[in-house]
C-alpha cells in the first residue's frame, strides 16, 4: 500500500474512514476538507493510535486559490504522494429543473473538475517516479440515470477506466470506487434525517466495509470497484434492464 496518501473530504464519512484504514496500515496522510477542526481532531487520533505522520491541509476545493494549494502539495517532488483519493462531494435534490443552477455548477465542479485537476497534478510526478494510485470515489449512481449526480459519477467511472488502461503499464493505476447507499453524513447534510431516505435496510452499506473492500480492489489495480455482492448484482442488472425501469430505479432514495 502507499507510503503517503492525500484524501479529499477527509473530515467525515468515507474520506475519514479511508484515513483510518490507511493509517492502520502505516500510510502517512495529507487530509483535505474545509473543516479544519474536524481534520485536526482526526489527525491527532491517528497520530497517537498508529504513529503515522498526518498533515492537515484545510481547503475549500471550489475556491481556485485554496485548490491550487492542494495541487502544489500533490506536485511537491520532495514530499511525494503515492495515493490520491478524490472523495469530496455533496448531494443535491434530484429535481434538476427546480434546483438553483449555481448549486448545480458547484456540484459539477466538485465532482468532475476538481478530481480532474487533482488527478492531473498528481499524475505527472507519479509517472516520473513510475508508480502511484489514483482513486476516484464515484457511485453506483454512475451506472443509472440519476440527474446530474449520476452523470458526474458516470464521468468519473469512464475517466477512471480510460486512465487505468492508459497509465497502468507505467505503474499508475486508477480505480473508480462505486458504493451504493452508505451510512455517512452525506444524506443528513442534504437535510434528510436518518431513516427518511425512503430505502430498505438491506440497501445500506457501512463505510468501513466499503473502504476495506475497495482498498483490496485498489491494491489489485482494478479500474472499477463495486463494494458488496448486492451492489455488484445491481450493477450487473443495469446492463440488461430496460431503460424505463432503470430510470424509475434512479428516482429511488436520496
Ligand atoms: N454516502 C453515500 O451513500 C455515497 C454513495 C456513493 C458515493 N458517495 C460519494 O462518496 C463521497 C464522500 O461522501 P460521504 O458519503 O462520505 O459524505 P460526507 O460524510 O458528507 O463527506 C463529504 C466530504 O466532502 C467534503 N467536502 C464537501 N464540499 C467540499 C469542498 N467544497 N471542499 C473540500 N471538501 C469538501 C466534506 O468536508 P467539509 O465539509 O469539511 O469541507 C466531507 O469531508 C462523495 O463523493 C459521494 O458522492 C457517497
Tab-separated table of C-alpha atoms and ligand atoms in Angstrom:
chain	number	residue	atom	x	y	z
A	1	UNK	CA	0.000	0.000	0.000
A	2	UNK	CA	1.015	3.629	-0.375
A	3	UNK	CA	3.581	5.399	1.808
A	4	UNK	CA	1.685	8.721	1.694
A	5	UNK	CA	-1.935	9.285	0.668
A	6	UNK	CA	-3.764	12.574	0.111
A	7	UNK	CA	-7.511	12.284	0.797
A	8	UNK	CA	-10.069	14.957	-0.063
A	9	UNK	CA	-13.230	15.179	2.025
A	10	UNK	CA	-11.360	13.556	4.916
A	11	UNK	CA	-13.304	15.390	7.652
A	12	UNK	CA	-16.274	12.990	7.512
A	13	UNK	CA	-17.821	9.788	6.142
A	14	UNK	CA	-15.914	7.723	3.593
A	15	UNK	CA	-12.919	10.089	3.489
A	16	UNK	CA	-12.376	9.839	7.266
A	17	UNK	CA	-12.733	6.046	7.009
A	18	UNK	CA	-10.077	5.865	4.244
A	19	UNK	CA	-7.843	7.898	6.574
A	20	UNK	CA	-8.432	5.471	9.485
A	21	UNK	CA	-7.858	2.297	7.441
A	22	UNK	CA	-4.811	3.621	5.583
A	23	UNK	CA	-3.247	4.903	8.839
A	24	UNK	CA	-3.811	1.469	10.400
A	25	UNK	CA	-1.676	0.042	7.552
A	26	UNK	CA	1.111	2.539	8.277
A	27	UNK	CA	0.358	5.036	5.487
A	28	UNK	CA	1.226	8.703	6.173
A	29	UNK	CA	-1.610	11.073	5.303
A	30	UNK	CA	-2.480	14.516	3.986
A	31	UNK	CA	-6.057	15.348	4.978
A	32	UNK	CA	-8.043	17.882	2.907
A	33	UNK	CA	-11.512	19.385	3.593
A	34	UNK	CA	-12.928	22.740	4.735
A	35	UNK	CA	-13.480	21.859	8.410
A	36	UNK	CA	-10.054	22.437	9.969
A	37	UNK	CA	-11.081	21.388	13.492
A	38	UNK	CA	-12.546	18.053	12.303
A	39	UNK	CA	-9.367	17.340	10.315
A	40	UNK	CA	-7.139	18.230	13.277
A	41	UNK	CA	-9.135	16.054	15.687
A	42	UNK	CA	-8.899	13.098	13.271
A	43	UNK	CA	-5.175	13.717	12.684
A	44	UNK	CA	-4.484	13.757	16.457
A	45	UNK	CA	-6.300	10.443	16.929
A	46	UNK	CA	-4.482	8.760	14.026
A	47	UNK	CA	-1.040	10.004	15.060
A	48	UNK	CA	-1.417	8.763	18.628
A	49	UNK	CA	-3.013	5.439	17.640
A	50	UNK	CA	-0.913	4.457	14.613
A	51	UNK	CA	2.319	6.507	14.899
A	52	UNK	CA	1.954	7.776	11.299
A	53	UNK	CA	2.615	11.314	10.053
A	54	UNK	CA	-0.564	13.258	9.328
A	55	UNK	CA	-0.640	16.669	7.670
A	56	UNK	CA	-3.784	18.794	7.823
A	57	UNK	CA	-4.414	20.846	4.666
A	58	UNK	CA	-7.718	22.723	5.055
A	59	UNK	CA	-9.101	23.890	1.712
A	60	UNK	CA	-12.386	24.686	0.019
A	61	UNK	CA	-11.814	22.832	-3.250
A	62	UNK	CA	-14.288	25.120	-5.019
A	63	UNK	CA	-12.038	28.094	-4.273
A	64	UNK	CA	-9.418	28.476	-7.010
A	65	UNK	CA	-6.604	29.666	-4.711
A	66	UNK	CA	-7.278	27.079	-1.997
A	67	UNK	CA	-7.478	24.259	-4.543
A	68	UNK	CA	-4.133	25.372	-6.004
A	69	UNK	CA	-2.523	24.793	-2.561
A	70	UNK	CA	-3.635	21.174	-2.831
A	71	UNK	CA	-2.365	20.907	-6.425
A	72	UNK	CA	1.014	22.271	-5.331
A	73	UNK	CA	1.174	19.751	-2.484
A	74	UNK	CA	0.477	16.929	-4.974
A	75	UNK	CA	3.288	18.190	-7.205
A	76	UNK	CA	5.882	18.589	-4.410
A	77	UNK	CA	8.678	16.244	-5.516
A	78	UNK	CA	10.381	16.492	-2.116
A	79	UNK	CA	7.309	15.033	-0.340
A	80	UNK	CA	5.827	12.536	-2.819
A	81	UNK	CA	2.174	11.492	-2.694
A	82	UNK	CA	1.726	7.821	-3.692
A	83	UNK	CA	-2.057	7.713	-3.487
A	84	UNK	CA	-4.665	10.382	-4.276
A	85	UNK	CA	-8.224	9.737	-3.063
A	86	UNK	CA	-10.663	12.102	-4.813
A	87	UNK	CA	-13.571	11.753	-2.401
A	88	UNK	CA	-15.005	15.211	-1.516
A	89	UNK	CA	-18.621	15.574	-2.600
A	90	UNK	CA	-22.162	16.607	-1.714
A	91	UNK	CA	-25.667	15.834	-2.904
A	92	UNK	CA	-28.484	17.900	-4.386
A	93	UNK	CA	-32.203	17.143	-4.742
A	94	UNK	CA	-32.878	15.143	-7.928
A	95	UNK	CA	-35.265	17.848	-9.209
A	96	UNK	CA	-32.823	19.434	-11.687
A	97	UNK	CA	-35.382	21.876	-13.129
A	98	UNK	CA	-36.121	23.340	-9.675
A	99	UNK	CA	-32.522	23.377	-8.393
A	100	UNK	CA	-30.553	26.619	-8.367
A	101	UNK	CA	-28.280	26.489	-11.418
A	102	UNK	CA	-25.326	27.877	-9.415
A	103	UNK	CA	-25.697	24.962	-6.955
A	104	UNK	CA	-25.638	22.595	-9.934
A	105	UNK	CA	-22.472	24.226	-11.288
A	106	UNK	CA	-20.748	23.892	-7.883
A	107	UNK	CA	-21.846	20.255	-7.751
A	108	UNK	CA	-20.450	19.580	-11.252
A	109	UNK	CA	-17.180	21.341	-10.420
A	110	UNK	CA	-16.617	19.466	-7.128
A	111	UNK	CA	-17.430	16.043	-8.631
A	112	UNK	CA	-15.765	16.441	-12.049
A	113	UNK	CA	-13.480	19.475	-12.425
A	114	UNK	CA	-11.771	19.081	-9.034
A	115	UNK	CA	-10.891	15.357	-9.400
A	116	UNK	CA	-9.710	16.003	-12.964
A	117	UNK	CA	-7.427	18.859	-11.850
A	118	UNK	CA	-6.087	16.972	-8.822
A	119	UNK	CA	-5.504	13.838	-10.929
A	120	UNK	CA	-3.578	15.965	-13.433
A	121	UNK	CA	-1.460	17.471	-10.644
A	122	UNK	CA	-0.696	14.049	-9.120
A	123	UNK	CA	-0.201	12.068	-12.316
A	124	UNK	CA	2.930	13.805	-13.685
A	125	UNK	CA	5.041	13.172	-10.542
A	126	UNK	CA	3.628	9.633	-10.190
A	127	UNK	CA	4.552	8.765	-13.799
A	128	UNK	CA	8.012	10.278	-13.294
A	129	UNK	CA	8.509	8.008	-10.245
A	130	UNK	CA	6.987	5.011	-12.082
A	131	UNK	CA	4.198	4.333	-9.567
A	132	UNK	CA	1.068	5.607	-7.869
A	133	UNK	CA	-2.613	5.066	-7.187
A	134	UNK	CA	-5.428	7.409	-8.197
A	135	UNK	CA	-8.755	6.651	-6.531
A	136	UNK	CA	-11.963	8.362	-7.641
A	137	UNK	CA	-14.976	7.912	-5.381
A	138	UNK	CA	-17.808	7.539	-7.891
A	139	UNK	CA	-21.092	5.737	-7.092
A	140	UNK	CA	-23.447	3.004	-8.266
A	141	UNK	CA	-25.482	6.041	-9.409
A	142	UNK	CA	-22.907	6.373	-12.217
A	143	UNK	CA	-24.443	3.282	-13.884
A	144	UNK	CA	-28.054	4.535	-13.910
A	145	UNK	CA	-29.911	7.696	-14.978
A	146	UNK	CA	-29.923	9.793	-11.777
A	147	UNK	CA	-29.968	13.524	-12.522
A	148	UNK	CA	-26.633	15.350	-12.611
A	149	UNK	CA	-25.258	13.209	-9.730
A	150	UNK	CA	-25.416	10.048	-11.881
A	151	UNK	CA	-23.959	11.987	-14.819
A	152	UNK	CA	-20.992	13.286	-12.781
A	153	UNK	CA	-20.280	9.858	-11.313
A	154	UNK	CA	-20.606	8.285	-14.778
A	155	UNK	CA	-17.924	10.717	-15.982
A	156	UNK	CA	-15.629	9.607	-13.144
A	157	UNK	CA	-16.156	5.917	-13.988
A	158	UNK	CA	-15.456	6.469	-17.681
A	159	UNK	CA	-12.415	8.662	-16.979
A	160	UNK	CA	-11.012	6.118	-14.481
A	161	UNK	CA	-11.461	3.209	-16.924
A	162	UNK	CA	-9.599	5.140	-19.601
A	163	UNK	CA	-6.824	6.405	-17.293
A	164	UNK	CA	-6.250	2.911	-15.905
A	165	UNK	CA	-5.865	1.476	-19.398
A	166	UNK	CA	-3.598	4.334	-20.442
A	167	UNK	CA	-1.238	4.564	-17.446
A	168	UNK	CA	-1.259	1.211	-15.602
A	169	UNK	CA	1.612	-0.098	-17.738
A	170	UNK	CA	3.666	2.869	-16.465
A	171	UNK	CA	2.889	1.961	-12.849
A	172	UNK	CA	-0.012	4.348	-12.129
A	173	UNK	CA	-3.386	2.683	-11.613
A	174	UNK	CA	-6.746	4.474	-11.477
A	175	UNK	CA	-9.766	2.998	-9.701
A	176	UNK	CA	-13.339	4.306	-9.645
A	177	UNK	CA	-14.919	3.178	-6.361
A	178	UNK	CA	-18.688	2.831	-6.746
A	179	UNK	CA	-20.506	2.487	-3.415
A	180	UNK	CA	-24.238	2.066	-3.076
A	181	UNK	CA	-26.102	3.916	-0.298
A	182	UNK	CA	-23.664	4.175	2.609
A	183	UNK	CA	-24.134	5.435	6.185
A	184	UNK	CA	-22.138	8.714	6.318
A	185	UNK	CA	-23.103	12.375	6.791
A	186	UNK	CA	-23.975	12.710	3.060
A	187	UNK	CA	-27.765	12.417	3.400
A	188	UNK	CA	-28.014	14.408	6.644
A	189	UNK	CA	-26.073	17.241	5.021
A	190	UNK	CA	-28.830	17.316	2.403
A	191	UNK	CA	-31.313	17.897	5.241
A	192	UNK	CA	-32.591	14.297	5.323
A	193	UNK	CA	-32.795	12.901	8.883
A	194	UNK	CA	-31.641	9.243	9.217
A	195	UNK	CA	-34.372	6.831	8.092
A	196	UNK	CA	-36.094	9.460	5.934
A	197	UNK	CA	-34.427	8.498	2.660
A	198	UNK	CA	-37.183	6.011	1.796
A	199	UNK	CA	-34.894	2.984	1.440
A	200	UNK	CA	-34.996	-0.589	2.740
A	201	UNK	CA	-32.371	-1.507	5.355
A	202	UNK	CA	-30.656	-4.012	3.040
A	203	UNK	CA	-29.753	-1.177	0.663
A	204	UNK	CA	-27.453	0.466	3.233
A	205	UNK	CA	-23.738	-0.264	3.478
A	206	UNK	CA	-21.306	0.603	6.276
A	207	UNK	CA	-18.398	2.881	5.417
A	208	UNK	CA	-15.819	0.516	6.966
A	209	UNK	CA	-16.905	-2.363	4.665
A	210	UNK	CA	-16.954	-0.103	1.585
A	211	UNK	CA	-13.453	1.159	2.305
A	212	UNK	CA	-11.969	-2.260	3.214
A	213	UNK	CA	-13.358	-3.914	0.056
A	214	UNK	CA	-12.322	-1.041	-2.197
A	215	UNK	CA	-8.771	-0.985	-0.784
A	216	UNK	CA	-8.408	-4.627	-1.883
A	217	UNK	CA	-9.549	-3.732	-5.430
A	218	UNK	CA	-7.289	-0.653	-5.486
A	219	UNK	CA	-4.287	-2.804	-4.475
A	220	UNK	CA	-5.113	-5.123	-7.397
A	221	UNK	CA	-5.223	-2.173	-9.806
A	222	UNK	CA	-8.883	-2.707	-10.786
A	223	UNK	CA	-10.417	0.092	-12.878
A	224	UNK	CA	-13.836	-0.205	-11.201
A	225	UNK	CA	-14.617	-1.362	-7.660
A	226	UNK	CA	-18.210	-2.037	-6.607
A	227	UNK	CA	-18.195	-2.947	-2.898
A	228	UNK	CA	-20.665	-5.647	-1.689
A	229	UNK	CA	-22.257	-8.559	-3.534
A	230	UNK	CA	-25.704	-6.925	-3.504
A	231	UNK	CA	-24.495	-3.839	-5.384
A	232	UNK	CA	-22.359	-5.953	-7.762
A	233	UNK	CA	-25.623	-7.745	-8.638
A	234	UNK	CA	-27.475	-4.416	-9.080
A	235	UNK	CA	-24.732	-3.108	-11.403
A	236	UNK	CA	-24.903	-6.356	-13.436
A	237	UNK	CA	-28.691	-5.871	-13.738
A	238	UNK	CA	-28.237	-2.304	-15.054
A	239	UNK	CA	-26.730	-3.862	-18.217
A	240	UNK	CA	-29.903	-5.819	-19.006
A	241	UNK	CA	-32.839	-3.870	-17.517
A	242	UNK	CA	-34.996	-1.786	-19.909
A	243	UNK	CA	-34.282	1.970	-19.900
A	244	UNK	CA	-37.687	2.882	-18.417
A	245	UNK	CA	-37.227	0.567	-15.438
A	246	UNK	CA	-33.681	1.844	-14.872
A	247	UNK	CA	-34.960	5.427	-14.870
A	248	UNK	CA	-37.509	4.602	-12.150
A	249	UNK	CA	-34.796	2.840	-10.077
A	250	UNK	CA	-32.749	6.040	-10.408
A	251	UNK	CA	-35.575	8.038	-8.789
A	252	UNK	CA	-35.390	5.927	-5.577
A	253	UNK	CA	-33.980	7.381	-2.331
A	254	UNK	CA	-31.808	10.423	-1.807
B	1	LIG	N1	-22.911	8.142	1.317
B	1	LIG	C1	-23.329	7.549	0.207
B	1	LIG	O1	-24.422	6.935	0.155
B	1	LIG	C2	-22.471	7.602	-1.034
B	1	LIG	C3	-22.698	6.644	-2.039
B	1	LIG	C4	-21.918	6.669	-3.183
B	1	LIG	C5	-20.924	7.617	-3.323
B	1	LIG	N2	-20.722	8.551	-2.340
B	1	LIG	C6	-19.663	9.549	-2.553
B	1	LIG	O2	-18.724	9.442	-1.502
B	1	LIG	C7	-18.020	10.676	-1.367
B	1	LIG	C8	-17.939	11.032	0.111
B	1	LIG	O3	-19.231	11.289	0.599
B	1	LIG	P1	-19.724	10.821	2.047
B	1	LIG	O4	-20.873	9.939	1.852
B	1	LIG	O5	-18.584	10.381	2.874
B	1	LIG	O6	-20.339	12.220	2.571
B	1	LIG	P2	-19.968	13.181	3.788
B	1	LIG	O7	-19.885	12.410	5.069
B	1	LIG	O8	-20.951	14.314	3.697
B	1	LIG	O9	-18.500	13.720	3.421
B	1	LIG	C9	-18.286	14.623	2.359
B	1	LIG	C10	-16.880	15.214	2.494
B	1	LIG	O10	-16.666	16.137	1.402
B	1	LIG	C11	-16.079	17.324	1.936
B	1	LIG	N3	-16.392	18.477	1.099
B	1	LIG	C12	-17.624	18.885	0.672
B	1	LIG	N4	-17.511	20.036	-0.022
B	1	LIG	C13	-16.185	20.351	-0.047
B	1	LIG	C14	-15.433	21.427	-0.598
B	1	LIG	N5	-16.033	22.424	-1.277
B	1	LIG	N6	-14.090	21.439	-0.431
B	1	LIG	C15	-13.474	20.454	0.270
B	1	LIG	N7	-14.124	19.398	0.812
B	1	LIG	C16	-15.461	19.362	0.665
B	1	LIG	C17	-16.692	17.440	3.337
B	1	LIG	O11	-15.826	18.180	4.204
B	1	LIG	P3	-16.020	19.709	4.706
B	1	LIG	O12	-17.483	19.953	4.886
B	1	LIG	O13	-15.198	19.739	5.970
B	1	LIG	O14	-15.401	20.509	3.606
B	1	LIG	C18	-16.692	15.979	3.795
B	1	LIG	O15	-15.444	15.644	4.357
B	1	LIG	C19	-18.778	11.690	-2.230
B	1	LIG	O16	-18.078	11.908	-3.434
B	1	LIG	C20	-20.116	10.998	-2.505
B	1	LIG	O17	-20.689	11.424	-3.723
B	1	LIG	C21	-21.470	8.552	-1.199
